[in-house]
Short mmCIF file of C-alpha atoms in Angstrom, two decimals:
data_model
loop_
_atom_site.label_atom_id
_atom_site.label_comp_id
_atom_site.label_asym_id
_atom_site.label_seq_id
_atom_site.Cartn_x
_atom_site.Cartn_y
_atom_site.Cartn_z
CA UNK H 49 39.27 -3.25 -15.69
CA UNK H 50 40.44 -3.90 -12.29
CA UNK H 51 39.07 -2.11 -8.79
CA UNK H 52 41.50 0.11 -6.90
CA UNK H 53 40.47 -1.36 -3.31
CA UNK H 54 39.76 -5.11 -2.34
CA UNK H 55 36.13 -3.42 -0.82
CA UNK H 56 33.38 -1.09 -1.66
CA UNK H 57 30.34 0.71 -0.05
CA UNK H 58 26.74 -0.57 -0.08
CA UNK H 59 23.58 0.57 2.14
CA UNK H 60 22.97 -2.79 4.17
CA UNK H 61 20.10 -3.88 6.21
CA UNK H 62 20.80 -5.78 9.32
CA UNK H 63 18.21 -7.51 11.64
CA UNK H 64 19.15 -6.29 15.67
CA UNK H 65 16.60 -7.57 18.51
CA UNK H 66 13.39 -7.74 16.15
CA UNK H 67 14.30 -4.53 14.20
CA UNK H 68 16.00 -3.93 10.96
CA UNK H 69 18.93 -1.16 11.02
CA UNK H 70 20.11 0.47 7.20
CA UNK H 71 23.90 2.11 7.30
CA UNK H 72 26.38 1.98 4.61
CA UNK H 73 29.28 -0.83 5.17
CA UNK H 74 32.01 -2.11 3.63
CA UNK H 75 31.19 -5.08 1.49
CA UNK H 76 34.20 -7.56 0.15
CA UNK H 77 33.55 -8.50 -4.30
CA UNK H 78 32.59 -11.22 -5.05
CA UNK H 79 33.23 -13.58 -8.43
CA UNK H 80 32.00 -13.54 -11.68
CA UNK H 81 29.81 -16.79 -12.67
CA UNK H 82 29.27 -17.16 -16.40
CA UNK H 83 26.47 -15.12 -17.94
CA UNK H 84 27.48 -12.12 -14.96
CA UNK H 85 27.96 -8.56 -15.06
CA UNK H 86 29.45 -6.45 -12.39
CA UNK H 87 28.79 -2.88 -12.48
CA UNK H 88 29.99 0.24 -11.05
CA UNK H 89 27.10 1.88 -10.06
CA UNK H 90 27.06 5.43 -11.13
CA UNK H 91 22.80 5.96 -9.46
CA UNK H 92 20.35 4.35 -7.86
CA UNK H 93 16.54 5.39 -7.54
CA UNK H 94 14.23 4.50 -3.83
CA UNK H 95 10.82 3.20 -4.90
CA UNK H 96 8.41 1.16 -2.41
CA UNK H 97 9.74 -1.87 -2.63
CA UNK H 98 12.90 -1.55 -1.26
CA UNK H 99 11.70 1.07 1.40
CA UNK H 100 9.54 -2.68 2.43
CA UNK H 101 12.68 -4.72 2.04
CA UNK H 102 14.34 -1.55 4.10
CA UNK H 103 11.98 -2.21 7.11
CA UNK H 104 12.23 -6.38 6.73
CA UNK H 105 9.17 -6.80 4.41
CA UNK H 106 9.58 -11.25 4.16
CA UNK H 107 7.53 -10.96 1.30
CA UNK H 108 10.36 -9.24 -0.13
CA UNK H 109 13.40 -9.51 1.18
CA UNK H 110 13.96 -13.57 2.62
CA UNK H 111 17.12 -13.10 4.21
CA UNK H 112 19.04 -10.78 5.80
CA UNK H 113 21.93 -8.57 5.87
CA UNK H 114 20.83 -7.22 2.22
CA UNK H 115 21.21 -4.03 0.04
CA UNK H 116 17.90 -2.87 -1.35
CA UNK H 117 17.79 -0.70 -4.69
CA UNK H 118 15.86 -2.58 -7.16
CA UNK H 119 17.21 -0.15 -9.93
CA UNK H 120 20.76 0.71 -11.51
CA UNK H 121 22.44 2.39 -14.20
CA UNK H 122 25.94 2.52 -14.30
CA UNK H 123 29.13 1.28 -16.47
CA UNK H 124 30.24 -2.61 -16.82
CA UNK H 125 33.68 -3.12 -15.16
CA UNK H 126 33.92 -6.47 -15.37
CA UNK H 127 31.68 -8.89 -17.69
CA UNK H 128 31.90 -12.96 -18.53
CA UNK H 129 29.01 -12.18 -21.21
CA UNK H 130 29.19 -12.36 -24.78
CA UNK H 131 26.34 -9.74 -24.71
CA UNK H 132 27.54 -7.22 -22.78
CA UNK H 133 31.27 -5.72 -22.96
CA UNK H 134 33.64 -3.57 -20.15
CA UNK H 135 33.15 0.08 -20.54
CA UNK H 136 28.94 -0.79 -22.06
CA UNK H 137 26.62 1.75 -20.01
CA UNK H 138 24.07 -0.16 -18.46
CA UNK H 139 20.61 0.53 -17.27
CA UNK H 140 19.59 -2.74 -14.45
CA UNK H 141 15.52 -2.37 -13.03
CA UNK H 142 13.24 -4.90 -11.50
CA UNK H 143 13.37 -8.76 -12.72
CA UNK H 144 15.01 -10.34 -8.49
CA UNK H 145 17.53 -6.60 -8.04
CA UNK H 146 17.09 -5.24 -4.42
CA UNK H 147 14.45 -8.22 -3.67
CA UNK H 148 16.59 -11.59 -2.82
CA UNK H 149 20.35 -9.96 -4.71
CA UNK H 150 21.86 -7.31 -3.35
CA UNK H 151 20.68 -4.19 -5.33
CA UNK H 152 21.42 -0.64 -6.73
CA UNK H 153 22.56 1.18 -3.12
CA UNK H 154 25.93 -0.19 -3.53
CA UNK H 155 29.29 1.23 -5.83
CA UNK H 156 29.03 -1.80 -6.96
CA UNK H 157 26.10 -4.75 -8.17
CA UNK H 158 26.42 -8.21 -9.85
CA UNK H 159 24.02 -9.40 -11.45
CA UNK H 160 23.20 -11.66 -14.98
CA UNK H 161 23.70 -9.88 -17.51
CA UNK H 162 20.68 -10.81 -19.24
CA UNK H 163 18.92 -8.26 -17.13
CA UNK H 164 20.84 -5.58 -17.82
CA UNK H 165 20.02 -2.52 -20.70
CA UNK H 166 22.08 -0.23 -22.78
CA UNK H 167 21.54 3.27 -21.34
CA UNK H 168 20.16 4.98 -24.65
CA UNK H 169 22.08 7.28 -26.62
CA UNK H 170 19.39 10.23 -25.97
CA UNK H 171 19.83 9.55 -22.45
CA UNK H 172 21.74 10.54 -19.42
CA UNK H 173 22.43 8.30 -16.03
CA UNK H 174 20.11 10.33 -13.94
CA UNK H 175 17.56 10.81 -16.34
CA UNK H 176 17.78 6.46 -16.36
CA UNK H 177 17.29 6.74 -12.85
CA UNK H 178 14.77 9.84 -12.44
CA UNK H 179 13.29 7.14 -14.38
CA UNK H 180 13.63 4.01 -13.11
CA UNK H 181 11.27 1.08 -12.46
CA UNK H 182 8.59 4.13 -12.31
CA UNK H 183 9.55 5.29 -15.44
CA UNK H 184 9.37 1.64 -17.02
CA UNK H 185 5.97 0.98 -15.55
CA UNK H 186 4.24 3.93 -16.16
CA UNK H 187 6.19 3.69 -19.49
CA UNK H 188 4.84 -0.27 -19.69
CA UNK H 189 0.89 1.01 -18.98
CA UNK H 190 0.85 3.67 -21.59
CA UNK H 191 2.92 1.75 -24.34
CA UNK H 192 -0.27 -1.16 -24.16
CA UNK H 193 -3.07 2.04 -23.18
CA UNK H 194 -2.07 3.73 -26.32
CA UNK H 195 -2.80 0.97 -28.72
CA UNK H 196 -6.43 1.28 -28.11
CA UNK H 197 -6.89 4.82 -26.83
CA UNK H 198 -6.40 7.73 -28.55
CA UNK H 199 -5.78 11.88 -27.48
CA UNK H 200 -9.52 12.47 -28.93
CA UNK H 201 -11.25 9.56 -27.30
CA UNK H 202 -11.41 11.01 -23.99
CA UNK H 203 -9.72 11.90 -20.75
CA UNK H 204 -7.15 9.08 -18.87
CA UNK H 205 -7.18 9.15 -14.89
CA UNK H 206 -4.31 8.23 -13.03
CA UNK H 207 -4.29 7.39 -9.66
CA UNK H 208 -1.75 7.56 -7.14
CA UNK H 209 -0.71 10.85 -8.76
CA UNK H 210 1.68 12.22 -6.67
CA UNK H 211 3.82 8.72 -6.61
CA UNK H 212 6.33 8.14 -8.63
CA UNK H 213 4.32 5.94 -10.97
CA UNK H 214 1.68 8.06 -10.96
CA UNK H 215 3.42 11.33 -11.80
CA UNK H 216 5.47 10.08 -14.61
CA UNK H 217 2.58 8.31 -16.04
CA UNK H 218 0.88 12.33 -15.33
CA UNK H 219 4.22 14.02 -17.53
CA UNK H 220 4.45 11.16 -20.22
CA UNK H 221 0.25 11.11 -21.16
CA UNK H 222 0.60 14.71 -21.13
CA UNK H 223 3.74 15.48 -24.10
CA UNK H 224 1.75 13.13 -26.29
CA UNK H 225 -1.52 15.18 -26.31
CA UNK H 226 -3.63 13.66 -23.60
CA UNK H 227 -5.84 14.96 -21.48
CA UNK H 228 -5.10 13.53 -17.70
CA UNK H 229 -7.44 14.12 -14.62
CA UNK H 230 -4.69 13.58 -12.09
CA UNK H 231 -6.11 11.14 -8.37
CA UNK H 232 -4.76 11.81 -5.25
CA UNK H 233 -5.38 11.39 -1.08
CA UNK H 234 -2.88 14.84 -1.49
CA UNK H 235 -5.27 18.09 -2.09
CA UNK H 236 -2.11 20.36 -1.24
CA UNK H 237 -0.47 18.80 -4.00
CA UNK H 238 -2.91 20.06 -6.91
CA UNK H 239 -0.67 22.70 -7.86
CA UNK H 240 2.19 20.38 -8.76
CA UNK H 241 -0.25 18.03 -10.79
CA UNK H 242 -0.83 20.73 -12.65
CA UNK H 243 2.59 21.33 -13.09
CA UNK H 244 3.23 17.81 -14.27
CA UNK H 245 0.27 18.53 -17.14
CA UNK H 246 -2.55 17.29 -15.98
CA UNK H 247 -5.90 18.82 -16.87
CA UNK H 248 -7.86 18.31 -13.77
CA UNK H 249 -7.39 16.66 -10.29
CA UNK H 250 -9.55 14.72 -8.37
CA UNK H 251 -9.23 13.99 -5.14
CA UNK H 252 -9.28 10.10 -3.57
CA UNK H 253 -11.64 10.73 -1.12
CA UNK H 254 -14.05 11.52 -3.98
CA UNK H 255 -13.49 8.57 -5.79
CA UNK H 256 -14.29 6.21 -3.27
CA UNK H 257 -18.13 7.84 -2.02
CA UNK H 258 -18.76 7.31 -5.40
CA UNK H 259 -22.45 4.98 -5.33
CA UNK H 260 -21.49 1.64 -4.72
CA UNK H 261 -23.53 0.46 -7.90
CA UNK H 262 -22.15 -2.30 -10.38
CA UNK H 263 -21.98 0.68 -13.50
CA UNK H 264 -21.44 4.89 -12.84
CA UNK H 265 -21.56 7.08 -15.31
CA UNK H 266 -18.95 6.65 -18.01
CA UNK H 267 -15.83 9.72 -17.08
CA UNK H 268 -12.92 8.28 -18.33
CA UNK H 269 -11.51 7.06 -21.79
CA UNK H 270 -9.25 5.34 -19.70
CA UNK H 271 -6.78 4.80 -17.40
CA UNK H 272 -3.55 4.15 -15.48
CA UNK H 273 -3.88 2.38 -12.23
CA UNK H 274 -0.94 2.84 -9.27
CA UNK H 275 -2.74 1.63 -6.19
CA UNK H 276 -5.77 -1.62 -6.36
CA UNK H 277 -8.77 -1.27 -4.09
CA UNK H 278 -11.93 0.78 -3.92
CA UNK H 279 -9.87 3.15 -6.36
CA UNK H 280 -9.75 0.77 -9.36
CA UNK H 281 -13.11 -0.76 -8.89
CA UNK H 282 -14.89 2.64 -9.13
CA UNK H 283 -12.76 3.60 -11.92
CA UNK H 284 -13.46 0.30 -14.20
CA UNK H 285 -16.88 0.78 -13.35
CA UNK H 286 -16.50 4.11 -14.45
CA UNK H 287 -14.72 4.04 -17.50
CA UNK H 288 -16.46 4.92 -21.03
CA UNK H 289 -17.55 2.11 -23.67
CA UNK H 290 -14.21 -0.12 -24.96
CA UNK H 291 -12.05 2.13 -22.41
CA UNK H 292 -9.21 0.50 -21.67
CA UNK H 293 -7.28 0.41 -18.19
CA UNK H 294 -3.76 -1.01 -16.73
CA UNK H 295 -3.64 -2.24 -13.08
CA UNK H 296 0.73 -2.35 -11.36
CA UNK H 297 -0.06 -1.79 -7.74
CA UNK H 298 -1.98 -2.93 -4.65
CA UNK H 299 -1.54 -0.58 -2.11
CA UNK H 300 -4.95 0.07 -0.73
CA UNK H 301 -5.32 -3.33 -1.46
CA UNK H 302 -5.16 -6.44 -3.61
CA UNK H 303 -8.94 -7.78 -3.84
CA UNK H 304 -11.50 -6.31 -6.56
CA UNK H 305 -15.30 -6.32 -5.28
CA UNK H 306 -17.15 -5.51 -8.00
CA UNK H 307 -19.41 -7.50 -11.04
CA UNK H 308 -18.19 -8.02 -14.20
CA UNK H 309 -20.90 -6.20 -15.59
CA UNK H 310 -18.36 -2.68 -17.30
CA UNK H 311 -15.93 -5.58 -19.42
CA UNK H 312 -19.68 -7.37 -20.09
CA UNK H 313 -21.96 -3.86 -21.04
CA UNK H 314 -19.37 -1.12 -21.93
CA UNK H 315 -16.65 -4.08 -23.66
CA UNK H 316 -14.37 -2.77 -20.94
CA UNK H 317 -10.61 -4.26 -21.09
CA UNK H 318 -7.99 -4.35 -17.74
CA UNK H 319 -5.04 -5.02 -18.77
CA UNK H 320 -2.40 -5.61 -15.84
CA UNK H 321 1.57 -4.72 -15.72
CA UNK H 322 3.78 -6.59 -14.48
CA UNK H 323 7.61 -4.16 -14.88
CA UNK H 324 9.17 -7.05 -13.04
CA UNK H 325 9.52 -9.62 -15.46
CA UNK H 326 8.95 -7.68 -18.55
CA UNK H 327 10.00 -9.05 -21.84
CA UNK H 328 13.21 -7.79 -22.84
CA UNK H 329 11.91 -6.29 -25.96
CA UNK H 330 9.55 -4.40 -24.81
CA UNK H 331 11.72 -3.00 -22.30
CA UNK H 332 13.90 -2.26 -25.27
CA UNK H 333 11.07 -0.56 -26.59
CA UNK H 334 10.13 1.59 -23.72
CA UNK H 335 13.38 2.98 -22.72
CA UNK H 336 13.86 3.82 -25.98
CA UNK H 337 10.80 6.00 -26.39
CA UNK H 338 11.51 7.33 -22.46
CA UNK H 339 15.06 8.48 -23.84
CA UNK H 340 13.20 10.15 -27.19
CA UNK H 341 9.38 11.04 -28.60
CA UNK H 342 8.52 10.22 -24.65
CA UNK H 343 10.63 12.40 -22.50
CA UNK H 344 8.30 14.52 -20.61
CA UNK H 345 9.68 18.56 -20.66
CA UNK H 346 8.60 18.22 -16.69
CA UNK H 347 11.23 15.87 -16.08
CA UNK H 348 14.02 17.35 -14.36
CA UNK H 349 11.17 19.27 -12.42
CA UNK H 350 10.07 16.17 -10.26
CA UNK H 351 12.59 14.69 -8.90
CA UNK H 352 15.14 15.10 -5.87
CA UNK H 353 18.47 13.99 -5.82
CA UNK H 354 20.32 12.30 -2.48
CA UNK H 355 23.20 10.89 -1.21
CA UNK H 356 23.25 7.15 0.32
CA UNK H 357 23.79 7.95 3.63
CA UNK H 358 20.23 9.85 3.77
CA UNK H 359 18.07 6.97 2.92
CA UNK H 360 17.19 5.71 6.27
CA UNK H 361 14.69 9.25 6.82
CA UNK H 362 13.63 9.50 2.60
CA UNK H 363 13.11 5.77 3.57
CA UNK H 364 11.02 6.79 6.42
CA UNK H 365 9.10 8.96 4.71
CA UNK H 366 8.14 7.03 1.99
CA UNK H 367 6.56 4.60 3.66
CA UNK H 368 4.53 7.06 6.07
CA UNK H 369 3.15 8.74 2.34
CA UNK H 370 5.24 11.76 2.42
CA UNK H 371 7.16 11.67 -0.58
CA UNK H 372 6.25 13.20 -3.87
CA UNK H 373 7.54 12.71 -7.17
CA UNK H 374 11.02 10.31 -7.91
CA UNK H 375 14.03 10.63 -5.19
CA UNK H 376 17.17 9.32 -6.54
CA UNK H 377 20.40 8.33 -5.13
CA UNK H 378 24.03 9.02 -6.21
CA UNK H 379 26.51 6.73 -5.56
CA UNK H 380 29.56 8.15 -7.39
CA UNK H 381 30.70 11.00 -9.78
CA UNK H 382 29.23 10.27 -13.94
#
């Protein structure tokens, strides 16, 4: 299948006078290497890593100009691979996409075939990006948590609950019959979190102000933490015997300053979630669950859709902590 044009549009970040400016630019196609595919992108989504990349964070992206976008879904346009063929609909998330490899804020992406998962039959491209890396991370967290904790065991805490991973975790856990306690720093978003299925909304300040003790009153059977720092510390200290906590983020802090008592005296388990390099068989399992039994009824109420040209304003809001739910980017018509 040949492209009609020699260039395609992409949202490029360029460094100018020690500032990082994003704008839509034309890009030229590059030849495929062995085991690579060219994907015509239908949708992408905006994640915190994308916002960091767009603001010049060298811990995310080393070299500029650069195209962010750690998520993409679309149709295989060319394939130099035996595992995928032209016309296959695929999801590409994480690995190095959008970090040091040009990402999904573009009409086309060129990536290793090993990074792609076939779009499940009961999932639309739009739904795939409502989930995106955030949904995949939430799904991975829930998959690990549900191996140990059942709905009847007690409440599950979800921190950073208005963010992408948090909001989807609340909705999916609720769909599966869990009682969810949503933790947020945004008091005004209580009704939104209840609409996703939360049974209780706890303010971040409330959790952060727990007494500085090695162990606290047991409150939660399990938890999905997306922020790290003091919130994660106090969740672990408040876990019930044999409780399980997953952690996938460190926006508050990467440090844990606590004792081993919750792990020894209560048998607590802490599970790290690395969505960037998660094994492919787990990815395929989670995407299948998200397309079927785990798809929350509120999925289509938890996102906003923008164009590529609207990215600068949304990136600014994300860095200021003013976005809720998921923001997906429509690249072309399905």
